[in-house]
Amino acid sequence: NLSAALALQIIFKEQAMANTSIYHDRKYREESLALVYEWVEVMSAAFERSPYIIQLNPIQQASCSLLLRAFFESCYCYGLVTPGRLNEQVTKEIMLKTLPKKTRKEHLKWEAFAPVMVQFLKFCEANYLMEDTQSMQSTIYQLSPKMLEAFSEETSSHIPCN
């Protein structure tokens, strides 16, 4: 539920303030990845019960939790960035380089990625989980065609970070 997501967001912020660098680790940590997985699970469930999901078509709705998990897992595993530190630079790297190299296009409906992420960011901002997401939303829409082009026949199977 949303209160669990808020609690996880508070944990992220408290640990960042305690100088444990949970927002941007210097090295990979299993416990940070576990928190990211938990955050994505809770947030996906809350998002799927929100009015923002209605803006997505049925294929996008069915794909949203898997797309969100793949994206945020990649942000942490390959960029060491947790959801609260998502920025345009990390998003560009993940969308154009990491996801196309580490996942197969046919495993997920990547055409749904931009609409899902934009609605998810709007949901997060409306619930005070992320701030000022408009430029991130624009970046995602601008990069989406390039991301789809970056997927090719040579992409490897998904390689989990743990």
PDB file of C-alpha atoms in Angstrom:
ATOM      1  CA  ASN A   1       0.000   0.000   0.000  1.00  0.00           C
ATOM      2  CA  LEU A   2       0.979   3.618  -0.295  1.00  0.00           C
ATOM      3  CA  SER A   3       1.857   3.950   3.377  1.00  0.00           C
ATOM      4  CA  ALA A   4       4.418   1.154   2.970  1.00  0.00           C
ATOM      5  CA  ALA A   5       5.878   2.994  -0.008  1.00  0.00           C
ATOM      6  CA  LEU A   6       6.094   6.171   2.038  1.00  0.00           C
ATOM      7  CA  ALA A   7       7.817   4.242   4.824  1.00  0.00           C
ATOM      8  CA  LEU A   8      10.392   2.904   2.354  1.00  0.00           C
ATOM      9  CA  GLN A   9      10.927   6.403   0.989  1.00  0.00           C
ATOM     10  CA  ILE A  10      11.572   7.626   4.527  1.00  0.00           C
ATOM     11  CA  ILE A  11      14.104   4.801   5.015  1.00  0.00           C
ATOM     12  CA  PHE A  12      15.886   5.868   1.809  1.00  0.00           C
ATOM     13  CA  LYS A  13      16.010   9.473   3.004  1.00  0.00           C
ATOM     14  CA  GLU A  14      17.068   8.657   6.583  1.00  0.00           C
ATOM     15  CA  GLN A  15      19.860   6.392   5.400  1.00  0.00           C
ATOM     16  CA  ALA A  16      21.015   9.037   2.957  1.00  0.00           C
ATOM     17  CA  MET A  17      21.072  11.625   5.716  1.00  0.00           C
ATOM     18  CA  ALA A  18      22.931   9.194   7.977  1.00  0.00           C
ATOM     19  CA  ASN A  19      25.621   9.232   5.286  1.00  0.00           C
ATOM     20  CA  THR A  20      25.216   5.571   4.347  1.00  0.00           C
ATOM     21  CA  SER A  21      24.809   6.564   0.701  1.00  0.00           C
ATOM     22  CA  ILE A  22      21.706   4.468   0.081  1.00  0.00           C
ATOM     23  CA  TYR A  23      20.709   6.876  -2.708  1.00  0.00           C
ATOM     24  CA  HIS A  24      23.915   6.357  -4.590  1.00  0.00           C
ATOM     25  CA  ASP A  25      26.135   3.577  -3.362  1.00  0.00           C
ATOM     26  CA  ARG A  26      29.841   3.590  -4.054  1.00  0.00           C
ATOM     27  CA  LYS A  27      29.714  -0.187  -4.493  1.00  0.00           C
ATOM     28  CA  TYR A  28      26.993  -2.734  -5.059  1.00  0.00           C
ATOM     29  CA  ARG A  29      25.149  -3.794  -1.898  1.00  0.00           C
ATOM     30  CA  GLU A  30      22.623  -6.635  -1.673  1.00  0.00           C
ATOM     31  CA  GLU A  31      20.657  -4.830   1.045  1.00  0.00           C
ATOM     32  CA  SER A  32      20.252  -1.763  -1.171  1.00  0.00           C
ATOM     33  CA  LEU A  33      19.013  -3.909  -4.042  1.00  0.00           C
ATOM     34  CA  ALA A  34      16.568  -5.627  -1.688  1.00  0.00           C
ATOM     35  CA  LEU A  35      15.178  -2.209  -0.701  1.00  0.00           C
ATOM     36  CA  VAL A  36      14.873  -1.243  -4.363  1.00  0.00           C
ATOM     37  CA  TYR A  37      12.972  -4.474  -5.095  1.00  0.00           C
ATOM     38  CA  GLU A  38      10.681  -3.881  -2.140  1.00  0.00           C
ATOM     39  CA  TRP A  39      10.095  -0.259  -3.165  1.00  0.00           C
ATOM     40  CA  VAL A  40       9.254  -1.261  -6.737  1.00  0.00           C
ATOM     41  CA  GLU A  41       6.898  -4.012  -5.569  1.00  0.00           C
ATOM     42  CA  VAL A  42       5.006  -1.713  -3.200  1.00  0.00           C
ATOM     43  CA  MET A  43       4.966   1.191  -5.623  1.00  0.00           C
ATOM     44  CA  SER A  44       3.850  -0.942  -8.565  1.00  0.00           C
ATOM     45  CA  ALA A  45       0.952  -2.307  -6.540  1.00  0.00           C
ATOM     46  CA  ALA A  46      -0.103   1.185  -5.432  1.00  0.00           C
ATOM     47  CA  PHE A  47       0.306   2.544  -8.970  1.00  0.00           C
ATOM     48  CA  GLU A  48      -1.823  -0.264 -10.419  1.00  0.00           C
ATOM     49  CA  ARG A  49      -4.664   0.724  -8.066  1.00  0.00           C
ATOM     50  CA  SER A  50      -4.372   4.431  -8.833  1.00  0.00           C
ATOM     51  CA  PRO A  51      -6.239   6.563 -11.374  1.00  0.00           C
ATOM     52  CA  TYR A  52      -2.963   6.955 -13.306  1.00  0.00           C
ATOM     53  CA  ILE A  53      -3.199   3.371 -14.567  1.00  0.00           C
ATOM     54  CA  ILE A  54      -6.398   4.246 -16.454  1.00  0.00           C
ATOM     55  CA  GLN A  55      -4.339   6.451 -18.794  1.00  0.00           C
ATOM     56  CA  LEU A  56      -2.578   3.315 -20.086  1.00  0.00           C
ATOM     57  CA  ASN A  57      -3.938   0.838 -22.608  1.00  0.00           C
ATOM     58  CA  PRO A  58      -4.389  -2.833 -21.574  1.00  0.00           C
ATOM     59  CA  ILE A  59      -0.982  -3.941 -22.923  1.00  0.00           C
ATOM     60  CA  GLN A  60       0.756  -1.103 -21.088  1.00  0.00           C
ATOM     61  CA  GLN A  61      -1.166  -1.908 -17.903  1.00  0.00           C
ATOM     62  CA  ALA A  62      -0.211  -5.578 -18.093  1.00  0.00           C
ATOM     63  CA  SER A  63       3.452  -4.682 -18.651  1.00  0.00           C
ATOM     64  CA  CYS A  64       3.892  -1.972 -16.045  1.00  0.00           C
ATOM     65  CA  SER A  65       5.210  -3.933 -13.042  1.00  0.00           C
ATOM     66  CA  LEU A  66       7.754  -5.841 -15.139  1.00  0.00           C
ATOM     67  CA  LEU A  67       8.927  -2.696 -16.931  1.00  0.00           C
ATOM     68  CA  LEU A  68       9.262  -0.776 -13.671  1.00  0.00           C
ATOM     69  CA  ARG A  69      11.191  -3.612 -12.053  1.00  0.00           C
ATOM     70  CA  ALA A  70      13.539  -3.968 -15.038  1.00  0.00           C
ATOM     71  CA  PHE A  71      14.194  -0.228 -15.128  1.00  0.00           C
ATOM     72  CA  PHE A  72      14.754   0.376 -11.416  1.00  0.00           C
ATOM     73  CA  GLU A  73      16.749  -2.857 -11.030  1.00  0.00           C
ATOM     74  CA  SER A  74      19.018  -1.670 -13.843  1.00  0.00           C
ATOM     75  CA  CYS A  75      19.330   1.792 -12.293  1.00  0.00           C
ATOM     76  CA  TYR A  76      20.703   0.223  -9.142  1.00  0.00           C
ATOM     77  CA  CYS A  77      22.621  -2.729 -10.570  1.00  0.00           C
ATOM     78  CA  TYR A  78      24.399  -0.804 -13.308  1.00  0.00           C
ATOM     79  CA  GLY A  79      24.277   2.770 -12.009  1.00  0.00           C
ATOM     80  CA  LEU A  80      24.107   2.235  -8.226  1.00  0.00           C
ATOM     81  CA  VAL A  81      21.201   4.700  -8.138  1.00  0.00           C
ATOM     82  CA  THR A  82      18.082   4.078  -6.070  1.00  0.00           C
ATOM     83  CA  PRO A  83      14.650   5.427  -7.075  1.00  0.00           C
ATOM     84  CA  GLY A  84      14.962   8.612  -5.043  1.00  0.00           C
ATOM     85  CA  ARG A  85      18.075   9.632  -6.986  1.00  0.00           C
ATOM     86  CA  LEU A  86      16.755   8.987 -10.455  1.00  0.00           C
ATOM     87  CA  ASN A  87      17.947  11.689 -12.829  1.00  0.00           C
ATOM     88  CA  GLU A  88      18.110  12.367 -16.539  1.00  0.00           C
ATOM     89  CA  GLN A  89      21.720  11.219 -16.917  1.00  0.00           C
ATOM     90  CA  VAL A  90      21.038   7.836 -15.310  1.00  0.00           C
ATOM     91  CA  THR A  91      17.785   7.459 -17.240  1.00  0.00           C
ATOM     92  CA  LYS A  92      19.549   8.112 -20.547  1.00  0.00           C
ATOM     93  CA  GLU A  93      22.289   5.588 -19.754  1.00  0.00           C
ATOM     94  CA  ILE A  94      19.806   2.922 -18.688  1.00  0.00           C
ATOM     95  CA  MET A  95      17.420   3.481 -21.601  1.00  0.00           C
ATOM     96  CA  LEU A  96      19.985   3.701 -24.391  1.00  0.00           C
ATOM     97  CA  LYS A  97      22.782   1.415 -23.235  1.00  0.00           C
ATOM     98  CA  THR A  98      21.951  -0.858 -20.318  1.00  0.00           C
ATOM     99  CA  LEU A  99      18.449  -2.109 -21.084  1.00  0.00           C
ATOM    100  CA  PRO A 100      19.104  -2.846 -24.768  1.00  0.00           C
ATOM    101  CA  LYS A 101      22.286  -4.767 -23.867  1.00  0.00           C
ATOM    102  CA  LYS A 102      20.994  -6.609 -20.823  1.00  0.00           C
ATOM    103  CA  THR A 103      17.471  -7.582 -21.875  1.00  0.00           C
ATOM    104  CA  ARG A 104      15.813  -9.100 -24.895  1.00  0.00           C
ATOM    105  CA  LYS A 105      13.299  -6.937 -26.663  1.00  0.00           C
ATOM    106  CA  GLU A 106      10.758  -9.740 -26.868  1.00  0.00           C
ATOM    107  CA  HIS A 107      10.824 -10.395 -23.103  1.00  0.00           C
ATOM    108  CA  LEU A 108       8.945  -7.191 -22.328  1.00  0.00           C
ATOM    109  CA  LYS A 109       6.714  -4.807 -24.216  1.00  0.00           C
ATOM    110  CA  TRP A 110       9.296  -2.034 -24.478  1.00  0.00           C
ATOM    111  CA  GLU A 111       6.957   0.023 -26.656  1.00  0.00           C
ATOM    112  CA  ALA A 112       4.957   0.501 -23.440  1.00  0.00           C
ATOM    113  CA  PHE A 113       7.970   1.801 -21.508  1.00  0.00           C
ATOM    114  CA  ALA A 114       7.558   5.561 -22.057  1.00  0.00           C
ATOM    115  CA  PRO A 115       3.818   5.741 -21.329  1.00  0.00           C
ATOM    116  CA  VAL A 116       4.220   3.513 -18.254  1.00  0.00           C
ATOM    117  CA  MET A 117       7.177   5.470 -16.867  1.00  0.00           C
ATOM    118  CA  VAL A 118       5.545   8.843 -17.473  1.00  0.00           C
ATOM    119  CA  GLN A 119       2.337   7.837 -15.715  1.00  0.00           C
ATOM    120  CA  PHE A 120       4.373   6.262 -12.910  1.00  0.00           C
ATOM    121  CA  LEU A 121       6.420   9.448 -12.444  1.00  0.00           C
ATOM    122  CA  LYS A 122       3.219  11.520 -12.354  1.00  0.00           C
ATOM    123  CA  PHE A 123       1.861   9.131  -9.715  1.00  0.00           C
ATOM    124  CA  CYS A 124       5.066   9.401  -7.660  1.00  0.00           C
ATOM    125  CA  GLU A 125       5.078  13.175  -7.832  1.00  0.00           C
ATOM    126  CA  ALA A 126       1.391  13.430  -6.911  1.00  0.00           C
ATOM    127  CA  ASN A 127       2.080  11.263  -3.852  1.00  0.00           C
ATOM    128  CA  TYR A 128       5.210  13.238  -2.830  1.00  0.00           C
ATOM    129  CA  LEU A 129       7.559  10.327  -3.549  1.00  0.00           C
ATOM    130  CA  MET A 130       9.526  12.182  -6.218  1.00  0.00           C
ATOM    131  CA  GLU A 131       9.812  15.868  -7.021  1.00  0.00           C
ATOM    132  CA  ASP A 132       9.850  17.837 -10.266  1.00  0.00           C
ATOM    133  CA  THR A 133       9.460  14.910 -12.647  1.00  0.00           C
ATOM    134  CA  GLN A 134       8.331  16.921 -15.689  1.00  0.00           C
ATOM    135  CA  SER A 135      11.790  17.140 -17.267  1.00  0.00           C
ATOM    136  CA  MET A 136      12.321  13.424 -16.610  1.00  0.00           C
ATOM    137  CA  GLN A 137       9.015  12.685 -18.322  1.00  0.00           C
ATOM    138  CA  SER A 138      10.100  14.691 -21.374  1.00  0.00           C
ATOM    139  CA  THR A 139      13.464  12.955 -21.431  1.00  0.00           C
ATOM    140  CA  ILE A 140      11.813   9.524 -21.373  1.00  0.00           C
ATOM    141  CA  TYR A 141       9.493  10.395 -24.255  1.00  0.00           C
ATOM    142  CA  GLN A 142      12.363  11.887 -26.270  1.00  0.00           C
ATOM    143  CA  LEU A 143      14.635   8.878 -25.706  1.00  0.00           C
ATOM    144  CA  SER A 144      12.007   6.198 -26.209  1.00  0.00           C
ATOM    145  CA  PRO A 145      12.346   5.904 -30.033  1.00  0.00           C
ATOM    146  CA  LYS A 146      16.131   5.723 -29.682  1.00  0.00           C
ATOM    147  CA  MET A 147      15.804   3.049 -27.004  1.00  0.00           C
ATOM    148  CA  LEU A 148      13.584   0.942 -29.244  1.00  0.00           C
ATOM    149  CA  GLU A 149      16.127   1.305 -32.052  1.00  0.00           C
ATOM    150  CA  ALA A 150      18.934   0.246 -29.709  1.00  0.00           C
ATOM    151  CA  PHE A 151      17.336  -3.144 -29.191  1.00  0.00           C
ATOM    152  CA  SER A 152      18.719  -5.441 -31.846  1.00  0.00           C
ATOM    153  CA  GLU A 153      18.962  -9.106 -32.720  1.00  0.00           C
ATOM    154  CA  GLU A 154      22.348  -9.278 -30.998  1.00  0.00           C
ATOM    155  CA  THR A 155      21.040  -8.325 -27.542  1.00  0.00           C
ATOM    156  CA  SER A 156      21.961 -10.798 -24.874  1.00  0.00           C
ATOM    157  CA  SER A 157      19.692 -12.503 -22.410  1.00  0.00           C
ATOM    158  CA  HIS A 158      18.806 -10.599 -19.290  1.00  0.00           C
ATOM    159  CA  ILE A 159      21.694 -10.824 -16.871  1.00  0.00           C
ATOM    160  CA  PRO A 160      20.504 -10.124 -13.323  1.00  0.00           C
ATOM    161  CA  CYS A 161      22.863  -8.091 -11.205  1.00  0.00           C
ATOM    162  CA  ASN A 162      22.754 -10.413  -8.227  1.00  0.00           C
TER     163      ASN A 162
END
